[in-house]
mmCIF file of C-alpha atoms in Angstrom:
data_model
loop_
_atom_site.group_PDB
_atom_site.id
_atom_site.type_symbol
_atom_site.label_atom_id
_atom_site.label_comp_id
_atom_site.label_asym_id
_atom_site.label_seq_id
_atom_site.Cartn_x
_atom_site.Cartn_y
_atom_site.Cartn_z
ATOM 1 C CA UNK A 1 69.434 21.459 145.284
ATOM 2 C CA UNK A 2 68.303 23.338 148.528
ATOM 3 C CA UNK A 3 65.562 23.059 150.544
ATOM 4 C CA UNK A 4 63.740 24.846 152.902
ATOM 5 C CA UNK A 5 61.113 23.887 155.524
ATOM 6 C CA UNK A 6 59.139 25.832 157.894
ATOM 7 C CA UNK A 7 57.198 23.152 159.695
ATOM 8 C CA UNK A 8 54.726 25.612 161.472
ATOM 9 C CA UNK A 9 51.645 27.032 159.208
ATOM 10 C CA UNK A 10 50.121 28.930 161.856
ATOM 11 C CA UNK A 11 51.464 30.809 165.097
ATOM 12 C CA UNK A 12 49.947 32.843 167.387
ATOM 13 C CA UNK A 13 51.318 34.900 170.191
ATOM 14 C CA UNK A 14 50.071 37.532 172.869
ATOM 15 C CA UNK A 15 50.998 40.972 172.188
ATOM 16 C CA UNK A 16 54.289 41.815 174.406
ATOM 17 C CA UNK A 17 55.241 38.577 174.425
ATOM 18 C CA UNK A 18 57.993 36.367 172.768
ATOM 19 C CA UNK A 19 57.313 34.059 169.926
ATOM 20 C CA UNK A 20 59.729 31.858 167.885
ATOM 21 C CA UNK A 21 59.485 30.574 164.261
ATOM 22 C CA UNK A 22 61.080 27.320 163.065
ATOM 23 C CA UNK A 23 63.086 26.814 159.814
ATOM 24 C CA UNK A 24 65.209 24.195 158.952
ATOM 25 C CA UNK A 25 67.278 23.762 155.529
ATOM 26 C CA UNK A 26 69.335 21.386 153.548
ATOM 27 C CA UNK A 27 72.383 22.118 151.469
ATOM 28 C CA UNK A 28 75.635 20.428 150.649
ATOM 29 C CA UNK A 29 77.086 23.983 150.386
ATOM 30 C CA UNK A 30 79.477 25.448 153.129
ATOM 31 C CA UNK A 31 79.027 29.468 152.418
ATOM 32 C CA UNK A 32 75.537 30.759 152.153
ATOM 33 C CA UNK A 33 73.280 33.152 153.366
ATOM 34 C CA UNK A 34 69.835 32.731 155.337
ATOM 35 C CA UNK A 35 66.865 35.323 155.520
ATOM 36 C CA UNK A 36 63.901 35.901 157.116
ATOM 37 C CA UNK A 37 61.203 37.826 154.559
ATOM 38 C CA UNK A 38 57.827 39.330 156.353
ATOM 39 C CA UNK A 39 55.055 39.663 153.976
ATOM 40 C CA UNK A 40 52.127 41.436 155.373
ATOM 41 C CA UNK A 41 48.688 41.363 153.699
ATOM 42 C CA UNK A 42 50.252 44.324 151.202
ATOM 43 C CA UNK A 43 52.031 41.200 149.657
ATOM 44 C CA UNK A 44 55.058 43.424 149.757
ATOM 45 C CA UNK A 45 57.940 41.006 150.899
ATOM 46 C CA UNK A 46 60.180 42.987 153.702
ATOM 47 C CA UNK A 47 63.167 41.606 154.730
ATOM 48 C CA UNK A 48 63.774 41.020 158.682
ATOM 49 C CA UNK A 49 66.690 40.064 159.295
ATOM 50 C CA UNK A 50 69.734 38.142 157.164
ATOM 51 C CA UNK A 51 72.589 35.692 158.738
ATOM 52 C CA UNK A 52 75.758 34.785 157.037
ATOM 53 C CA UNK A 53 76.737 31.096 157.447
ATOM 54 C CA UNK A 54 80.141 31.950 157.849
ATOM 55 C CA UNK A 55 79.442 33.878 161.003
ATOM 56 C CA UNK A 56 78.910 32.373 164.658
ATOM 57 C CA UNK A 57 77.451 34.879 165.978
ATOM 58 C CA UNK A 58 73.811 35.000 165.573
ATOM 59 C CA UNK A 59 72.192 38.402 163.746
ATOM 60 C CA UNK A 60 69.965 40.286 165.602
ATOM 61 C CA UNK A 61 67.898 43.716 164.400
ATOM 62 C CA UNK A 62 66.181 45.397 167.256
ATOM 63 C CA UNK A 63 63.359 43.001 168.504
ATOM 64 C CA UNK A 64 64.431 40.609 166.058
ATOM 65 C CA UNK A 65 66.919 38.016 166.723
ATOM 66 C CA UNK A 66 68.050 34.282 165.066
ATOM 67 C CA UNK A 67 69.250 30.936 166.629
ATOM 68 C CA UNK A 68 71.324 29.850 163.789
ATOM 69 C CA UNK A 69 72.666 26.236 164.038
ATOM 70 C CA UNK A 70 74.908 25.388 161.161
ATOM 71 C CA UNK A 71 75.671 21.655 162.006
ATOM 72 C CA UNK A 72 72.091 21.110 162.685
ATOM 73 C CA UNK A 73 70.720 23.338 159.788
ATOM 74 C CA UNK A 74 68.583 25.098 161.612
ATOM 75 C CA UNK A 75 67.320 28.749 161.674
ATOM 76 C CA UNK A 76 64.653 29.842 163.988
ATOM 77 C CA UNK A 77 63.530 33.544 164.317
ATOM 78 C CA UNK A 78 62.500 35.192 167.650
ATOM 79 C CA UNK A 79 60.273 37.966 167.945
ATOM 80 C CA UNK A 80 60.456 39.887 171.100
ATOM 81 C CA UNK A 81 57.892 42.493 172.511
ATOM 82 C CA UNK A 82 55.460 41.401 170.007
ATOM 83 C CA UNK A 83 53.414 44.107 168.531
ATOM 84 C CA UNK A 84 50.296 44.276 166.254
ATOM 85 C CA UNK A 85 52.280 45.446 163.401
ATOM 86 C CA UNK A 86 54.236 41.912 163.709
ATOM 87 C CA UNK A 87 51.289 40.049 162.326
ATOM 88 C CA UNK A 88 52.104 38.811 158.778
ATOM 89 C CA UNK A 89 53.383 35.545 157.158
ATOM 90 C CA UNK A 90 56.952 34.828 157.699
ATOM 91 C CA UNK A 91 59.150 33.028 155.089
ATOM 92 C CA UNK A 92 62.380 31.871 155.748
ATOM 93 C CA UNK A 93 65.011 31.986 152.843
ATOM 94 C CA UNK A 94 68.178 30.482 151.612
ATOM 95 C CA UNK A 95 70.532 31.676 148.957
ATOM 96 C CA UNK A 96 73.824 30.688 147.897
ATOM 97 C CA UNK A 97 77.085 32.204 148.213
ATOM 98 C CA UNK A 98 77.743 31.866 144.281
ATOM 99 C CA UNK A 99 75.910 31.773 141.240
ATOM 100 C CA UNK A 100 72.870 34.057 140.492
ATOM 101 C CA UNK A 101 71.827 34.842 144.202
ATOM 102 C CA UNK A 102 68.248 33.506 143.581
ATOM 103 C CA UNK A 103 66.215 32.970 146.565
ATOM 104 C CA UNK A 104 64.676 29.511 147.620
ATOM 105 C CA UNK A 105 61.763 29.766 150.080
ATOM 106 C CA UNK A 106 59.830 27.858 152.640
ATOM 107 C CA UNK A 107 56.110 27.669 152.517
ATOM 108 C CA UNK A 108 55.698 30.422 155.449
ATOM 109 C CA UNK A 109 54.372 30.620 158.817
ATOM 110 C CA UNK A 110 51.283 32.938 159.132
ATOM 111 C CA UNK A 111 51.767 34.894 162.666
ATOM 112 C CA UNK A 112 48.931 36.175 164.612
ATOM 113 C CA UNK A 113 49.483 38.582 167.220
ATOM 114 C CA UNK A 114 46.463 38.641 170.090
ATOM 115 C CA UNK A 115 45.890 42.132 171.839
ATOM 116 C CA UNK B 1 60.921 55.528 141.517
ATOM 117 C CA UNK B 2 61.586 54.725 145.070
ATOM 118 C CA UNK B 3 60.834 51.056 145.003
ATOM 119 C CA UNK B 4 60.246 48.376 142.378
ATOM 120 C CA UNK B 5 56.846 48.657 140.725
ATOM 121 C CA UNK B 6 54.779 45.937 139.124
ATOM 122 C CA UNK B 7 51.572 46.429 137.333
ATOM 123 C CA UNK B 8 48.565 45.465 136.934
ATOM 124 C CA UNK B 9 48.220 44.839 140.847
ATOM 125 C CA UNK B 10 45.182 42.541 139.856
ATOM 126 C CA UNK B 11 44.325 40.614 136.434
ATOM 127 C CA UNK B 12 41.413 38.316 136.340
ATOM 128 C CA UNK B 13 41.469 36.428 132.850
ATOM 129 C CA UNK B 14 39.889 33.583 131.178
ATOM 130 C CA UNK B 15 41.466 30.170 130.869
ATOM 131 C CA UNK B 16 43.221 29.999 127.326
ATOM 132 C CA UNK B 17 44.127 33.871 126.974
ATOM 133 C CA UNK B 18 47.572 35.362 127.186
ATOM 134 C CA UNK B 19 48.372 37.723 130.018
ATOM 135 C CA UNK B 20 51.477 40.225 130.325
ATOM 136 C CA UNK B 21 52.769 40.970 133.750
ATOM 137 C CA UNK B 22 55.051 43.885 134.282
ATOM 138 C CA UNK B 23 57.961 44.864 136.444
ATOM 139 C CA UNK B 24 59.685 48.082 136.957
ATOM 140 C CA UNK B 25 63.089 47.424 138.925
ATOM 141 C CA UNK B 26 64.862 50.348 140.805
ATOM 142 C CA UNK B 27 66.493 52.235 138.648
ATOM 143 C CA UNK B 28 70.184 51.304 138.287
ATOM 144 C CA UNK B 29 69.573 47.595 139.256
ATOM 145 C CA UNK B 30 71.169 44.914 136.974
ATOM 146 C CA UNK B 31 69.802 41.772 138.295
ATOM 147 C CA UNK B 32 65.922 41.131 137.748
ATOM 148 C CA UNK B 33 64.244 38.103 139.311
ATOM 149 C CA UNK B 34 60.596 36.857 138.819
ATOM 150 C CA UNK B 35 59.089 34.436 141.658
ATOM 151 C CA UNK B 36 55.723 33.177 141.538
ATOM 152 C CA UNK B 37 53.741 32.572 145.185
ATOM 153 C CA UNK B 38 50.966 30.198 144.848
ATOM 154 C CA UNK B 39 48.072 29.951 147.648
ATOM 155 C CA UNK B 40 49.590 28.137 150.775
ATOM 156 C CA UNK B 41 52.964 28.043 148.842
ATOM 157 C CA UNK B 42 56.128 29.930 149.199
ATOM 158 C CA UNK B 43 57.908 31.653 146.767
ATOM 159 C CA UNK B 44 59.432 29.602 143.799
ATOM 160 C CA UNK B 45 61.855 31.138 141.299
ATOM 161 C CA UNK B 46 60.866 31.507 137.983
ATOM 162 C CA UNK B 47 63.752 33.609 136.249
ATOM 163 C CA UNK B 48 66.592 35.881 136.558
ATOM 164 C CA UNK B 49 68.092 38.677 134.542
ATOM 165 C CA UNK B 50 71.425 39.841 134.428
ATOM 166 C CA UNK B 51 71.069 43.287 132.095
ATOM 167 C CA UNK B 52 68.780 42.022 129.189
ATOM 168 C CA UNK B 53 69.922 38.567 129.060
ATOM 169 C CA UNK B 54 68.510 35.818 131.211
ATOM 170 C CA UNK B 55 71.297 33.374 132.046
ATOM 171 C CA UNK B 56 68.859 31.024 134.316
ATOM 172 C CA UNK B 57 65.477 30.260 133.222
ATOM 173 C CA UNK B 58 65.415 26.966 135.265
ATOM 174 C CA UNK B 59 62.430 27.995 137.146
ATOM 175 C CA UNK B 60 59.617 28.453 134.068
ATOM 176 C CA UNK B 61 57.262 25.769 134.545
ATOM 177 C CA UNK B 62 56.536 25.320 130.711
ATOM 178 C CA UNK B 63 56.902 26.912 127.596
ATOM 179 C CA UNK B 64 53.683 28.779 128.107
ATOM 180 C CA UNK B 65 55.957 31.554 130.039
ATOM 181 C CA UNK B 66 58.561 33.607 128.711
ATOM 182 C CA UNK B 67 60.007 36.794 129.695
ATOM 183 C CA UNK B 68 62.014 39.739 128.513
ATOM 184 C CA UNK B 69 63.799 42.428 129.595
ATOM 185 C CA UNK B 70 64.625 45.568 127.640
ATOM 186 C CA UNK B 71 66.721 48.734 127.996
ATOM 187 C CA UNK B 72 68.495 46.732 131.191
ATOM 188 C CA UNK B 73 65.467 48.032 132.937
ATOM 189 C CA UNK B 74 61.729 47.121 132.515
ATOM 190 C CA UNK B 75 61.045 43.360 132.150
ATOM 191 C CA UNK B 76 57.631 41.668 130.896
ATOM 192 C CA UNK B 77 56.645 38.103 131.851
ATOM 193 C CA UNK B 78 54.224 36.582 129.544
ATOM 194 C CA UNK B 79 51.955 33.597 130.160
ATOM 195 C CA UNK B 80 50.166 32.241 126.891
ATOM 196 C CA UNK B 81 47.346 30.234 127.202
ATOM 197 C CA UNK B 82 46.741 30.798 130.607
ATOM 198 C CA UNK B 83 45.555 27.707 133.005
ATOM 199 C CA UNK B 84 43.706 27.831 136.232
ATOM 200 C CA UNK B 85 46.901 26.346 137.904
ATOM 201 C CA UNK B 86 48.385 29.783 137.015
ATOM 202 C CA UNK B 87 46.481 31.735 138.995
ATOM 203 C CA UNK B 88 49.200 32.760 141.650
ATOM 204 C CA UNK B 89 51.089 36.118 142.910
ATOM 205 C CA UNK B 90 54.027 37.043 140.642
ATOM 206 C CA UNK B 91 56.378 38.868 142.299
ATOM 207 C CA UNK B 92 59.200 40.342 140.971
ATOM 208 C CA UNK B 93 62.333 41.874 142.642
ATOM 209 C CA UNK B 94 65.602 43.843 141.891
ATOM 210 C CA UNK B 95 69.442 43.841 143.058
ATOM 211 C CA UNK B 96 72.161 46.330 142.324
ATOM 212 C CA UNK B 97 75.404 45.006 140.795
ATOM 213 C CA UNK B 98 77.474 43.439 143.420
ATOM 214 C CA UNK B 99 80.489 45.260 144.812
ATOM 215 C CA UNK B 100 80.732 43.181 148.009
ATOM 216 C CA UNK B 101 79.651 39.990 149.204
ATOM 217 C CA UNK B 102 75.704 40.962 149.789
ATOM 218 C CA UNK B 103 73.521 42.707 147.940
ATOM 219 C CA UNK B 104 69.611 42.608 149.074
ATOM 220 C CA UNK B 105 66.794 41.759 146.777
ATOM 221 C CA UNK B 106 64.066 44.224 146.883
ATOM 222 C CA UNK B 107 60.443 43.189 146.066
ATOM 223 C CA UNK B 108 57.515 44.880 144.299
ATOM 224 C CA UNK B 109 54.104 44.460 145.537
ATOM 225 C CA UNK B 110 53.057 41.722 143.233
ATOM 226 C CA UNK B 111 50.757 40.908 140.616
ATOM 227 C CA UNK B 112 47.766 38.686 141.598
ATOM 228 C CA UNK B 113 46.844 36.880 138.706
ATOM 229 C CA UNK B 114 43.499 34.922 138.885
ATOM 230 C CA UNK B 115 42.333 32.404 136.051
ATOM 231 C CA UNK B 116 38.635 31.687 135.744
#
């Protein structure tokens, strides 16, 4: 079974600064997807960024980028130019390439933005 | 609707009562998932529907939990004889029929269940 670990329960960053959230995972599969989801107080899970394991290039979406290290099974999220609206819980998630595509989540990191 | 909807938004019940949680997926989405988010935990998978059938029920924590889906659309998660440990946010997600290598799961806002 796959597991996802987020070792930082809470993080904080000054507005406009950069912050990196950590995630490690364990799997015996070679093909899979990794995701970062944002959950604001509204509880709505919002997809921030995804990475296909077969792609060597790190995914980027505007101010969000990942550092994907497949051999180390590490998948960190970097948020640049942090904004007040980035404050939320962030969850790292894993999905197999095949099967029913259910997601396996980490326990989350609560990100606080300091004005 | 434009997105996945869930009802009720919040539910408070007494220990031992039965509850029903509803999920309306995005129209046309054939896959539907239920997840549970307990306090301080990530989301844990409960059950997966493809159409009206549930080929993966492996995440249901006990036989007090059941779910059904009708008409390939609305799904209901039922918890019988609720216990305090059932208190959590229950999230539903739906996904379109795969036509490529990736299809995003879209989440609803969840139902917060509190068992007193």
